PDB file of C-alpha atoms in Angstrom:
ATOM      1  CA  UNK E   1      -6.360  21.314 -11.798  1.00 68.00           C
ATOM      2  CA  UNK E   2      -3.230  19.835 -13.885  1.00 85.00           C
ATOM      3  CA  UNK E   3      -1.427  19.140 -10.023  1.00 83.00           C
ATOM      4  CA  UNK E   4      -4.315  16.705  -9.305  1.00 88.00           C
ATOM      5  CA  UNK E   5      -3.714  15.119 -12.690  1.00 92.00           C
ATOM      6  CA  UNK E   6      -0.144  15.174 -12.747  1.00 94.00           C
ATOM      7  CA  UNK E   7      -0.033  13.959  -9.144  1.00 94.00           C
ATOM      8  CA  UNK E   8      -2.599  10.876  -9.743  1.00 94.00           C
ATOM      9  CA  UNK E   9      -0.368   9.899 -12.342  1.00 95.00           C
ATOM     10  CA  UNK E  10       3.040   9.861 -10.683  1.00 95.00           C
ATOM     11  CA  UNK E  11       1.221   7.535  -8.420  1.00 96.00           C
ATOM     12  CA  UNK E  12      -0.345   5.545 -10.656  1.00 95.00           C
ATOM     13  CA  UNK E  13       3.059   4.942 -12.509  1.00 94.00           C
ATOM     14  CA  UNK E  14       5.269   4.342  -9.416  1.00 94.00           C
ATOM     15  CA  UNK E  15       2.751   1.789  -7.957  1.00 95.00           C
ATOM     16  CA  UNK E  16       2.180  -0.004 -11.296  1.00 95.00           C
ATOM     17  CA  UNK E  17       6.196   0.219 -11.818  1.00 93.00           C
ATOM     18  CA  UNK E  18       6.395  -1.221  -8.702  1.00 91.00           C
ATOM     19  CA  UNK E  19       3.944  -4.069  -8.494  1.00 92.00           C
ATOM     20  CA  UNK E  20       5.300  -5.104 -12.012  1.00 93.00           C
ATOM     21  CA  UNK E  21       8.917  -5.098 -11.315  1.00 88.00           C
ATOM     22  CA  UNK E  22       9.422  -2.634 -14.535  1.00 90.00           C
ATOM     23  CA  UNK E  23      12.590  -0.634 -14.101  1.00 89.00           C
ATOM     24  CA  UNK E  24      15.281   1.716 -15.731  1.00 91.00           C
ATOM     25  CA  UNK E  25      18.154  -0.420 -15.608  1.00 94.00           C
ATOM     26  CA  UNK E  26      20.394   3.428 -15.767  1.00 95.00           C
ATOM     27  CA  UNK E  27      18.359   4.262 -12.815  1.00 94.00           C
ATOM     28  CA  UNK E  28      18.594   0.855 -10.917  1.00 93.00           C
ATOM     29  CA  UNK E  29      22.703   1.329 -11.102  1.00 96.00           C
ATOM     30  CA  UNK E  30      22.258   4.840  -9.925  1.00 96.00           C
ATOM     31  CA  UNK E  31      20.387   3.687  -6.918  1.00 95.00           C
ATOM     32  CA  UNK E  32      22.756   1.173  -6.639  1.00 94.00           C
ATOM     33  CA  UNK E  33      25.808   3.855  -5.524  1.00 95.00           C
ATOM     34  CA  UNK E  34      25.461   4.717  -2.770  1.00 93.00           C
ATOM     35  CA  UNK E  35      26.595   8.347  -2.908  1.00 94.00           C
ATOM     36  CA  UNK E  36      23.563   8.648  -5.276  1.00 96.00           C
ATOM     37  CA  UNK E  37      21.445   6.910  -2.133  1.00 94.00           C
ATOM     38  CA  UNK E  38      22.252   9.702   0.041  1.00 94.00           C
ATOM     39  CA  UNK E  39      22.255  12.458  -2.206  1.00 96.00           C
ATOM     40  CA  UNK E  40      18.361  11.992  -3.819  1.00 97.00           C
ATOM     41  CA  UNK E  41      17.830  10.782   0.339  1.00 95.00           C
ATOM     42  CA  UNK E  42      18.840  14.597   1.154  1.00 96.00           C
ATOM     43  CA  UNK E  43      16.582  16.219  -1.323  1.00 96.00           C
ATOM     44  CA  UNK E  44      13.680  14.151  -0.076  1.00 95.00           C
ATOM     45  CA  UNK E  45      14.674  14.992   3.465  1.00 94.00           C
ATOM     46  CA  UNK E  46      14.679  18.438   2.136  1.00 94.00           C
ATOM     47  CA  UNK E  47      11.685  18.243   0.343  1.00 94.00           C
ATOM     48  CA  UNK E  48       9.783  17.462   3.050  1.00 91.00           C
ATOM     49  CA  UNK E  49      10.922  19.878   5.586  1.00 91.00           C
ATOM     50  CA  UNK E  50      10.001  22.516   2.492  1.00 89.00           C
ATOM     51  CA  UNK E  51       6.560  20.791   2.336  1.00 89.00           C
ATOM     52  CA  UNK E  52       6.209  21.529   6.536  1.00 85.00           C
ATOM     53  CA  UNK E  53       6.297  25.301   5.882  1.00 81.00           C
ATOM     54  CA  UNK E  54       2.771  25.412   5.512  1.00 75.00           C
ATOM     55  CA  UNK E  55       2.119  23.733   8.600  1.00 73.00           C
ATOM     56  CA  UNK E  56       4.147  26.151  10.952  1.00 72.00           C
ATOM     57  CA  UNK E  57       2.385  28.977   8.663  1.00 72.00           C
ATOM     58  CA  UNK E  58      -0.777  27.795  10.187  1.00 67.00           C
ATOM     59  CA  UNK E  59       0.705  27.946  13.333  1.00 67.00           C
ATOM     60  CA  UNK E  60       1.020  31.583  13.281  1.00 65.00           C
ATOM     61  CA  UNK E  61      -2.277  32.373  11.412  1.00 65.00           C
ATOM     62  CA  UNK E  62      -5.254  30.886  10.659  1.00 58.00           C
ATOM     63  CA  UNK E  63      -5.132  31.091   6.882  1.00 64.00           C
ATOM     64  CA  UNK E  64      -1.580  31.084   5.567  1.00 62.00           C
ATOM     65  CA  UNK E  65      -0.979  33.276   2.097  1.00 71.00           C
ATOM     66  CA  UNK E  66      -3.167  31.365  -1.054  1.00 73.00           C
ATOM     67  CA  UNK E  67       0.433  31.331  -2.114  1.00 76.00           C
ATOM     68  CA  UNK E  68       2.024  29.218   0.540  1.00 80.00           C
ATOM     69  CA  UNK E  69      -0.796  26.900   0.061  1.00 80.00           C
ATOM     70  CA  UNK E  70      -0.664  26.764  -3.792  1.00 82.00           C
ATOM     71  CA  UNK E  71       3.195  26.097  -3.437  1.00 85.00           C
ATOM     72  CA  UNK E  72       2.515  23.056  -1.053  1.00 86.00           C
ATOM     73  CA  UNK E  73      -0.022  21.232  -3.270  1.00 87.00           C
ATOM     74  CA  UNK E  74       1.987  21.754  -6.603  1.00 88.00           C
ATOM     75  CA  UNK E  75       4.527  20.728  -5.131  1.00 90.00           C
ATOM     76  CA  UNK E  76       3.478  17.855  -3.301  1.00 92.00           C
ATOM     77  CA  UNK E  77       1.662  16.161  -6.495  1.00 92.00           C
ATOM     78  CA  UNK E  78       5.480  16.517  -7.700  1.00 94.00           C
ATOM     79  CA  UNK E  79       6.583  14.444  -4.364  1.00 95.00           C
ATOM     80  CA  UNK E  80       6.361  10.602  -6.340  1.00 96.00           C
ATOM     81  CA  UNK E  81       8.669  11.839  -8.391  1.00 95.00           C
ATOM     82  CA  UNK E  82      11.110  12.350  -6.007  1.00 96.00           C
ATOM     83  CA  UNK E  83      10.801   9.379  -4.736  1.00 96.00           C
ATOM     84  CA  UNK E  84      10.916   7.349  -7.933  1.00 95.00           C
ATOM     85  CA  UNK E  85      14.308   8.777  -8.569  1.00 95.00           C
ATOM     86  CA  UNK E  86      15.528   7.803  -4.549  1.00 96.00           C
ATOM     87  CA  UNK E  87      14.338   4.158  -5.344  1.00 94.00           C
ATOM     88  CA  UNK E  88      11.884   2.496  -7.814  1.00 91.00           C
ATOM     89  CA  UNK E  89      10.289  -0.022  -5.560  1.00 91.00           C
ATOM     90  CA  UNK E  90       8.256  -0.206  -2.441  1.00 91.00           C
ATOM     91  CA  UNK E  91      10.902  -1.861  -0.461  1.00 89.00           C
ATOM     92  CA  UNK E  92      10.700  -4.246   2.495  1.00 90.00           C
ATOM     93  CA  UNK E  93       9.174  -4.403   6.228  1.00 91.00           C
ATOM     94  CA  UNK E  94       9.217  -0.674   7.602  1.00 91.00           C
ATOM     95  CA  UNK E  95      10.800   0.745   4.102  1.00 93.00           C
ATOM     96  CA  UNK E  96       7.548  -0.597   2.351  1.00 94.00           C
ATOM     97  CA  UNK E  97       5.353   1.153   5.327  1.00 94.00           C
ATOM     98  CA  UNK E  98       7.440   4.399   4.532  1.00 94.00           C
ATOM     99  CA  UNK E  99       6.990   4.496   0.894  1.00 95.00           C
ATOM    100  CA  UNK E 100       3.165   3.634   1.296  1.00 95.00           C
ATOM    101  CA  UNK E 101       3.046   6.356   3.841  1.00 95.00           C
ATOM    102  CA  UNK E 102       4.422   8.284   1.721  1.00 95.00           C
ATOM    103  CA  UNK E 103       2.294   7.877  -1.685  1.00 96.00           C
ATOM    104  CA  UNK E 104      -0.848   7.994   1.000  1.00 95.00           C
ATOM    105  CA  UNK E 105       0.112  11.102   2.170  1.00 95.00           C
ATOM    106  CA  UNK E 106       0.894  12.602  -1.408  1.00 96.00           C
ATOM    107  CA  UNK E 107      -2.911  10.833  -2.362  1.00 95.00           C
ATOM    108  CA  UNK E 108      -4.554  12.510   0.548  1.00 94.00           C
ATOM    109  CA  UNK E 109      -2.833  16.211  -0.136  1.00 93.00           C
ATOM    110  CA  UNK E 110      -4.528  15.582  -4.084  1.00 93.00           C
ATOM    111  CA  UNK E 111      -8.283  14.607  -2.036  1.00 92.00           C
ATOM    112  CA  UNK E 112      -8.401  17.817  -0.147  1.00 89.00           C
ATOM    113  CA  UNK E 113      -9.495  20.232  -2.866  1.00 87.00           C
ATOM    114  CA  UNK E 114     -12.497  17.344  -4.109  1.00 88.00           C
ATOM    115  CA  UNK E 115     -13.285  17.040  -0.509  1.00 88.00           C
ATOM    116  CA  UNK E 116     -13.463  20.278   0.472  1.00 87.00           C
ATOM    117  CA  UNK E 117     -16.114  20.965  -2.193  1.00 90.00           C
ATOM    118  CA  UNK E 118     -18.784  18.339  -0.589  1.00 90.00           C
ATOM    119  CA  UNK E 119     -18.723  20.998   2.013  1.00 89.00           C
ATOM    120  CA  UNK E 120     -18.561  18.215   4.701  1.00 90.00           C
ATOM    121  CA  UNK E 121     -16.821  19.884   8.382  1.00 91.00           C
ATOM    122  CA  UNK E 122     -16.347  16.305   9.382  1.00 92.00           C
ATOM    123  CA  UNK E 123     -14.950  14.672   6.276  1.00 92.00           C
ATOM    124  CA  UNK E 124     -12.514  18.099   6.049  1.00 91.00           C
ATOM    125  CA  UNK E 125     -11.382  17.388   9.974  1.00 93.00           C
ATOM    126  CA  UNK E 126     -11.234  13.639   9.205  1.00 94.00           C
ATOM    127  CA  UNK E 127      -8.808  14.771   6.475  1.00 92.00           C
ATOM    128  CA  UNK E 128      -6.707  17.510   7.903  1.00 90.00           C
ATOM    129  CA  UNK E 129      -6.395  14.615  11.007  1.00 93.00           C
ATOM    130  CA  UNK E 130      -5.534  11.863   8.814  1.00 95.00           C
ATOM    131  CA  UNK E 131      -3.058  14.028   6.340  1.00 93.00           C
ATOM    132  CA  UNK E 132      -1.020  15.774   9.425  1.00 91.00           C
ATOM    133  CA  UNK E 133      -0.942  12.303  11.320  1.00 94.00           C
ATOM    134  CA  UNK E 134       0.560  10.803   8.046  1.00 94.00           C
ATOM    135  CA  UNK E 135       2.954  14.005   7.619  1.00 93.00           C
ATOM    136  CA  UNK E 136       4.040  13.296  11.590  1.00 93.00           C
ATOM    137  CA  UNK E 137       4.705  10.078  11.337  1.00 94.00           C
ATOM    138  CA  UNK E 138       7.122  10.269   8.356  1.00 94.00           C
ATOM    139  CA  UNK E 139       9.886  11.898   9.361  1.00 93.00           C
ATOM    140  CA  UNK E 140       9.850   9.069  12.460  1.00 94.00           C
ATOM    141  CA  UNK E 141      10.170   6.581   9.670  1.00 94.00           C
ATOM    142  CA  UNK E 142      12.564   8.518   7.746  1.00 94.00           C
ATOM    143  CA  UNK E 143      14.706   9.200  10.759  1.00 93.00           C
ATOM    144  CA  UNK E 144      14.860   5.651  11.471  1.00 94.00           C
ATOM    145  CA  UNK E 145      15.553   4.615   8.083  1.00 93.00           C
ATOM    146  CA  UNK E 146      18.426   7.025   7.627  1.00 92.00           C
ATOM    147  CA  UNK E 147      19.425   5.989  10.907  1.00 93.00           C
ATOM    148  CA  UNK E 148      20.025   2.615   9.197  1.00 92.00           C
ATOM    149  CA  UNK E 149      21.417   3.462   6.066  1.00 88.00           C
ATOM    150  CA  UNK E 150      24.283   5.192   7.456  1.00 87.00           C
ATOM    151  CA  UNK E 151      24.970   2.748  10.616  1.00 87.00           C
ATOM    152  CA  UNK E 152      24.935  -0.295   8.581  1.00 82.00           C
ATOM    153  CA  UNK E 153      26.360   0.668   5.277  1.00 70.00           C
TER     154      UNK E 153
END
């Protein structure tokens, strides 16, 4: 399972980046422009819609293609990443409950294949409820954030 590796780290290192104030200084100017703001803002935007295609899979079926679901949790231990490169700190207030969101959401998606194998049907629904809630309340935060970004800059 390299994703749940790879994903536990890109965690690890954005929340110990973060909590220690360590930075790029090249990156911290990038994030400075605002252009560059926008742009890495889009692909996480973008990202995420990408990430929801599993989700209306499952509308129409009850088990979407392996493949489908193999793309969403590569991808998502990738999503840190992304995230790092839109901004290398937690942020403030509601920015700070977005990121954390975030990275919880990314930590559940890594849990699912560990929990699954307890065999547990209430620690799997417990799960799914907890991840989707997470994944619907994001792109209220984001909304609101970009809302922000572009009325007061």
């Amino acid at each position: 399972m390299p994703w749940l590796t790879t994903g536990i780290l890109l965690i690890a290192a954005f929340v110990a980046q973060a909590l220690w104030g360590w930075r790029w200084e090249w990156l911290a100017a990038l994030q400075a422009n605002e252009l560059y703001k926008q742009l890495t803002g889009l692909v996480l935007v973008l990202f995420f819609v990408m990430q929801w295609r599993l989700s209306v899979a499952r509308m129409g079926s009850a088990s979407p293609a392996t493949r489908l679901l193999t793309l969403h949790r590569d991808q998502g231990a990738l999503a840190p990443l992304l995230l790092y490169l839109h901004a290398i700190s937690f942020g403030h207030a509601y920015i700070r409950a977005m990121s954390l969101a975030f990275l919880g959401l990314v930590a559940l998606g890594l849990l699912q294949q560990p929990l699954a194998r307890l065999n547990s049907n209430r620690l799997n629904t417990a799960w799914l409820v907890v991840h989707v809630a997470l994944a619907a309340a994001l792109p209220v935060l984001i909304g609101y954030h970009a809302f922000n970004a572009f009325y007061y800059e």
